[in-house]
CSV table of C-alpha atoms (C1' of nucleotides) in Angstrom, one decimal:
chain,number,residue,atom,x,y,z
A,20,UNK,CA,-8.7,-1.8,-3.5
A,21,UNK,CA,-5.4,-3.3,-2.5
A,22,UNK,CA,-5.5,-5.5,0.5
A,23,UNK,CA,-2.2,-4.9,2.7
A,24,UNK,CA,-0.2,-6.4,4.2
A,25,UNK,CA,-0.4,-9.5,2.1
A,26,UNK,CA,-2.4,-12.6,3.1
A,27,UNK,CA,-0.9,-15.3,5.4
A,28,UNK,CA,1.6,-12.8,6.9
A,29,UNK,CA,0.1,-9.9,8.6
A,30,UNK,CA,-2.5,-9.3,11.1
A,31,UNK,CA,-4.1,-5.9,11.9
A,32,UNK,CA,-2.7,-2.7,12.3
A,33,UNK,CA,-0.4,-2.4,15.3
A,34,UNK,CA,-1.4,1.2,15.6
A,35,UNK,CA,2.0,2.0,17.0
A,36,UNK,CA,3.6,5.3,16.8
A,37,UNK,CA,7.1,4.0,16.1
A,38,UNK,CA,10.1,5.7,17.9
A,39,UNK,CA,12.7,4.4,15.7
A,40,UNK,CA,13.1,3.2,11.9
A,41,UNK,CA,16.0,0.8,11.2
A,42,UNK,CA,16.7,0.6,7.5
A,43,UNK,CA,17.9,-2.8,6.6
A,44,UNK,CA,19.7,-4.3,3.5
A,45,UNK,CA,21.1,-7.7,2.9
A,46,UNK,CA,23.6,-8.6,0.1
A,47,UNK,CA,23.4,-12.3,-0.7
A,48,UNK,CA,24.8,-15.1,-2.9
A,49,UNK,CA,21.9,-15.6,-5.0
A,50,UNK,CA,18.3,-14.7,-5.7
A,51,UNK,CA,17.4,-18.6,-5.7
A,52,UNK,CA,15.6,-19.3,-2.6
A,53,UNK,CA,16.7,-22.6,-2.0
A,54,UNK,CA,20.4,-21.6,-2.0
A,55,UNK,CA,20.5,-18.1,-1.0
A,56,UNK,CA,22.8,-17.0,2.1
A,57,UNK,CA,23.6,-13.6,3.7
A,58,UNK,CA,27.0,-12.2,2.8
A,59,UNK,CA,26.7,-8.7,4.1
A,60,UNK,CA,23.9,-7.0,6.5
A,61,UNK,CA,23.8,-3.3,7.0
A,62,UNK,CA,21.5,-1.3,9.4
A,63,UNK,CA,20.9,2.3,9.8
A,64,UNK,CA,18.8,3.5,12.7
A,65,UNK,CA,16.9,7.0,12.8
A,66,UNK,CA,14.7,8.4,15.4
A,67,UNK,CA,11.2,9.4,14.1
A,68,UNK,CA,12.0,13.1,15.0
A,69,UNK,CA,14.9,13.3,12.5
A,70,UNK,CA,12.4,11.6,9.8
A,71,UNK,CA,9.6,14.2,10.5
A,72,UNK,CA,11.7,17.3,10.2
A,73,UNK,CA,14.7,16.7,7.9
A,74,UNK,CA,17.2,19.2,7.5
A,75,UNK,CA,17.0,20.7,3.8
A,76,UNK,CA,20.1,20.9,1.5
A,77,UNK,CA,21.0,24.7,1.0
A,78,UNK,CA,23.2,23.5,-2.1
A,79,UNK,CA,20.2,22.2,-3.9
A,80,UNK,CA,19.4,24.4,-6.8
A,81,UNK,CA,16.2,23.0,-7.5
A,82,UNK,CA,12.8,24.6,-6.5
A,83,UNK,CA,12.3,21.8,-4.0
A,84,UNK,CA,14.3,21.9,-0.7
A,85,UNK,CA,16.1,18.4,-1.0
A,86,UNK,CA,16.2,16.7,2.4
A,87,UNK,CA,19.7,16.1,3.8
A,88,UNK,CA,20.4,12.6,5.4
A,89,UNK,CA,20.1,12.8,9.0
A,90,UNK,CA,23.2,13.6,10.8
A,91,UNK,CA,22.1,11.3,14.0
A,92,UNK,CA,22.0,7.8,12.8
A,93,UNK,CA,23.5,4.5,14.4
A,94,UNK,CA,25.2,2.3,11.8
A,95,UNK,CA,26.1,-1.3,11.7
A,96,UNK,CA,27.6,-3.1,8.7
A,97,UNK,CA,28.9,-6.5,8.7
A,98,UNK,CA,30.4,-8.8,6.1
A,99,UNK,CA,30.1,-12.5,6.6
A,100,UNK,CA,31.1,-15.8,5.1
A,101,UNK,CA,28.0,-17.2,3.4
A,102,UNK,CA,29.4,-20.6,3.5
A,103,UNK,CA,27.3,-21.3,0.2
A,104,UNK,CA,28.6,-20.6,-3.3
A,105,UNK,CA,28.0,-17.1,-5.0
A,106,UNK,CA,26.0,-16.9,-8.2
A,107,UNK,CA,28.2,-15.1,-10.8
A,108,UNK,CA,25.9,-12.3,-11.1
A,109,UNK,CA,25.7,-11.8,-7.3
A,110,UNK,CA,29.4,-11.5,-7.2
A,111,UNK,CA,29.4,-8.9,-10.0
A,112,UNK,CA,26.8,-6.9,-8.3
A,113,UNK,CA,27.9,-7.0,-4.8
A,114,UNK,CA,31.8,-7.0,-5.3
A,115,UNK,CA,31.8,-10.0,-2.7
A,116,UNK,CA,33.0,-13.4,-3.4
A,117,UNK,CA,33.6,-16.7,-1.2
A,118,UNK,CA,37.4,-16.2,-1.6
A,119,UNK,CA,37.6,-12.6,-0.6
A,120,UNK,CA,35.4,-13.0,2.3
A,121,UNK,CA,37.4,-16.1,3.4
A,122,UNK,CA,40.7,-14.4,2.9
A,123,UNK,CA,39.4,-11.4,5.0
A,124,UNK,CA,38.7,-13.9,7.7
A,125,UNK,CA,34.9,-13.3,8.1
A,126,UNK,CA,33.0,-15.9,10.2
A,127,UNK,CA,29.5,-17.1,9.0
A,128,UNK,CA,26.1,-16.0,10.5
A,129,UNK,CA,27.1,-16.9,14.0
A,130,UNK,CA,26.0,-15.9,17.6
A,131,UNK,CA,28.3,-13.0,17.6
A,132,UNK,CA,26.5,-11.5,14.6
A,133,UNK,CA,23.3,-12.0,16.3
A,134,UNK,CA,24.4,-10.5,19.5
A,135,UNK,CA,25.7,-7.3,17.4
A,136,UNK,CA,22.4,-7.1,15.8
A,137,UNK,CA,20.4,-7.4,19.1
A,138,UNK,CA,22.5,-5.2,20.8
A,139,UNK,CA,22.1,-2.8,18.1
A,140,UNK,CA,18.3,-2.9,18.0
A,141,UNK,CA,18.2,-2.8,21.8
A,142,UNK,CA,19.8,0.6,21.8
A,143,UNK,CA,17.1,2.1,19.7
A,144,UNK,CA,14.1,3.5,21.6
A,145,UNK,CA,10.9,1.4,20.8
A,146,UNK,CA,8.7,0.6,19.4
A,147,UNK,CA,11.2,-0.1,16.5
A,148,UNK,CA,10.1,-0.5,12.9
A,149,UNK,CA,12.5,-2.4,10.7
A,150,UNK,CA,12.5,-1.1,6.9
A,151,UNK,CA,13.4,-2.9,3.9
A,152,UNK,CA,12.5,-2.5,-0.1
A,153,UNK,CA,10.7,-5.7,-1.0
A,154,UNK,CA,11.4,-6.7,2.5
A,155,UNK,CA,8.3,-8.9,2.9
A,156,UNK,CA,9.4,-11.0,0.2
A,157,UNK,CA,13.3,-11.2,0.4
A,158,UNK,CA,15.1,-9.6,3.3
A,159,UNK,CA,12.8,-10.4,6.3
A,160,UNK,CA,12.2,-13.9,5.5
A,161,UNK,CA,15.8,-14.5,4.8
A,162,UNK,CA,17.0,-13.0,8.0
A,163,UNK,CA,14.3,-15.0,9.9
A,164,UNK,CA,15.6,-18.1,8.3
A,165,UNK,CA,19.2,-17.4,9.1
A,166,UNK,CA,18.3,-16.6,12.7
A,167,UNK,CA,16.2,-19.9,12.9
A,168,UNK,CA,19.1,-21.9,11.9
A,169,UNK,CA,20.8,-20.8,14.9
A,170,UNK,CA,17.8,-21.0,17.3
A,171,UNK,CA,18.0,-17.3,17.7
A,172,UNK,CA,15.5,-14.4,17.2
A,173,UNK,CA,15.7,-10.7,17.4
A,174,UNK,CA,14.2,-8.4,20.3
A,175,UNK,CA,10.4,-8.2,20.8
A,176,UNK,CA,8.7,-4.9,20.2
A,177,UNK,CA,9.7,-5.1,16.6
A,178,UNK,CA,7.6,-4.3,13.3
A,179,UNK,CA,8.5,-4.5,9.8
A,180,UNK,CA,7.7,-2.1,6.8
A,181,UNK,CA,8.4,-3.1,3.4
A,182,UNK,CA,8.7,0.3,1.4
A,183,UNK,CA,7.7,-1.6,-2.1
A,184,UNK,CA,3.9,-2.1,-1.4
A,185,UNK,CA,3.9,0.9,0.8
A,186,UNK,CA,5.0,3.4,-2.0
A,187,UNK,CA,3.1,1.4,-4.7
A,188,UNK,CA,0.1,2.4,-2.6
A,189,UNK,CA,1.3,5.9,-1.8
A,190,UNK,CA,2.3,6.9,-5.2
A,191,UNK,CA,-0.3,4.9,-7.1
A,192,UNK,CA,1.1,5.1,-10.4
A,193,UNK,CA,0.7,1.5,-11.8
A,194,UNK,CA,3.1,1.8,-14.6
A,195,UNK,CA,6.0,3.2,-12.9
A,196,UNK,CA,9.2,1.3,-11.9
A,197,UNK,CA,9.4,0.9,-7.9
A,198,UNK,CA,13.1,-0.6,-7.9
A,199,UNK,CA,14.9,1.2,-5.2
A,200,UNK,CA,17.1,3.0,-7.8
A,201,UNK,CA,14.2,4.1,-9.9
A,202,UNK,CA,12.3,5.4,-6.7
A,203,UNK,CA,15.5,7.6,-5.9
A,204,UNK,CA,15.9,8.8,-9.5
A,205,UNK,CA,12.1,9.5,-9.3
A,206,UNK,CA,12.4,11.6,-6.4
A,207,UNK,CA,15.9,13.2,-6.7
A,208,UNK,CA,16.2,13.5,-10.5
A,209,UNK,CA,19.7,11.6,-10.4
A,210,UNK,CA,21.0,7.9,-10.1
A,211,UNK,CA,22.0,6.8,-6.6
A,212,UNK,CA,25.9,6.7,-6.5
A,213,UNK,CA,26.9,3.8,-8.7
A,214,UNK,CA,30.0,3.3,-6.6
A,215,UNK,CA,27.7,2.6,-3.5
A,216,UNK,CA,24.9,0.6,-5.3
A,217,UNK,CA,24.9,-3.2,-4.2
A,218,UNK,CA,26.9,-2.7,-1.1
A,219,UNK,CA,24.4,-3.3,1.9
A,220,UNK,CA,25.4,0.3,3.3
A,221,UNK,CA,25.1,2.2,0.1
A,222,UNK,CA,21.6,0.6,-0.4
A,223,UNK,CA,20.6,1.4,3.0
A,224,UNK,CA,21.5,5.2,2.2
A,225,UNK,CA,19.5,5.1,-0.9
A,226,UNK,CA,16.5,3.5,1.0
A,227,UNK,CA,16.7,6.0,3.8
A,228,UNK,CA,16.7,8.9,1.1
A,229,UNK,CA,13.6,7.3,-0.6
A,230,UNK,CA,11.9,7.1,2.8
A,231,UNK,CA,12.8,10.6,3.6
A,232,UNK,CA,11.0,11.8,0.5
A,233,UNK,CA,7.7,10.2,1.5
A,234,UNK,CA,8.4,10.2,5.5
A,235,UNK,CA,5.1,11.1,6.5
A,236,UNK,CA,2.9,8.9,4.5
A,237,UNK,CA,5.4,6.0,5.0
A,238,UNK,CA,5.1,6.4,8.8
A,239,UNK,CA,1.5,6.6,8.8
A,240,UNK,CA,1.4,3.5,6.4
A,241,UNK,CA,3.5,1.6,8.9
A,242,UNK,CA,1.4,2.5,11.8
A,243,UNK,CA,-1.4,1.1,9.9
A,244,UNK,CA,0.0,-1.9,8.1
A,245,UNK,CA,3.4,-3.0,9.5
A,246,UNK,CA,3.3,-6.8,10.8
A,247,UNK,CA,5.2,-7.9,13.6
A,248,UNK,CA,8.5,-9.2,13.3
A,249,UNK,CA,7.4,-12.6,14.7
A,250,UNK,CA,4.7,-12.8,12.0
A,251,UNK,CA,7.1,-12.9,9.4
A,252,UNK,CA,7.4,-16.4,7.9
A,253,UNK,CA,11.0,-17.7,7.4
A,254,UNK,CA,12.0,-18.1,3.8
B,16,DT,C1',25.2,-33.4,-15.1
B,17,DG,C1',21.5,-30.5,-14.2
B,18,DC,C1',19.4,-28.5,-11.1
B,19,DC,C1',18.1,-23.0,-11.7
B,20,DA,C1',12.8,-18.4,-6.8
B,21,DG,C1',8.6,-17.1,-5.6
B,22,DG,C1',4.7,-14.3,-4.3
B,23,DC,C1',2.3,-10.6,-6.1
B,24,DC,C1',-0.2,-8.0,-9.6
B,25,DC,C1',-1.9,-6.8,-14.1
B,26,DT,C1',-4.5,-8.1,-18.2
B,27,DC,C1',-5.2,-9.5,-24.4
B,28,DT,C1',-7.8,-13.2,-16.7
B,29,DT,C1',-9.9,-16.8,-13.7
B,30,DT,C1',-8.9,-24.1,-17.7
B,31,DA,C1',-3.0,-18.3,-17.8
B,32,DG,C1',1.0,-15.9,-18.8
B,33,DG,C1',4.2,-12.5,-18.1
B,34,DG,C1',6.7,-8.7,-15.5
B,35,DC,C1',8.2,-6.9,-11.3
B,36,DC,C1',11.2,-6.7,-7.2
B,37,DT,C1',15.2,-8.6,-4.2
B,38,DT,C1',21.0,-10.7,-5.1
DNA sequence: TGCCAGGCCCTCTTTAGGGCCTT
């Protein structure tokens, strides 16, 4: 039996019925953990009622009634100057570069960004659960480190769900790929919009749709397993 | 110039190696 969440990070179940789920994605300069910096952040907040009873798509010609993305969703997407060089591959993937971010006058990860993110989170009915794919290993520890650099933190009453281990456990097919794009393809029979992939907002949309497909199981998993934000170790 | 992620899981395993997942 799998022991989740992972050792050293999480303590027992919050047993919290989350009111809001905030889907998170970061675009970054590299995967190298010594050098990585954030270049774009996107958050989409959805109340649990919109996840429990999604509207279905009348256009869908499948036997399944595919869910529609929730109409009522708060969104925040910000680009920022990472102030460290992009790896070539990251520039290719994200369409971001040091030059373009500088030309567009984007500041770095600063107090104003923290205020915007905290204000966004505080608008959502709590308790709030952040959701990211591979979040326990990448997005959450990185965000924590970016905040630590400024001596800042997110509001309390915040928990964290990583859809990667959650869906690995819920689906239970050891050999399938649990990458975000493959999960979308697995559930909806088509690729995520290639023009939107690897923008923070596009990947958040894909994550939200993947979540919607397994919303009931994922919400239950989160209530049992999600660590508190302050239990996340900085990268 | 050369540096070049890392935690987790699986298995042809535990005195290890390789693949996945995130940009």
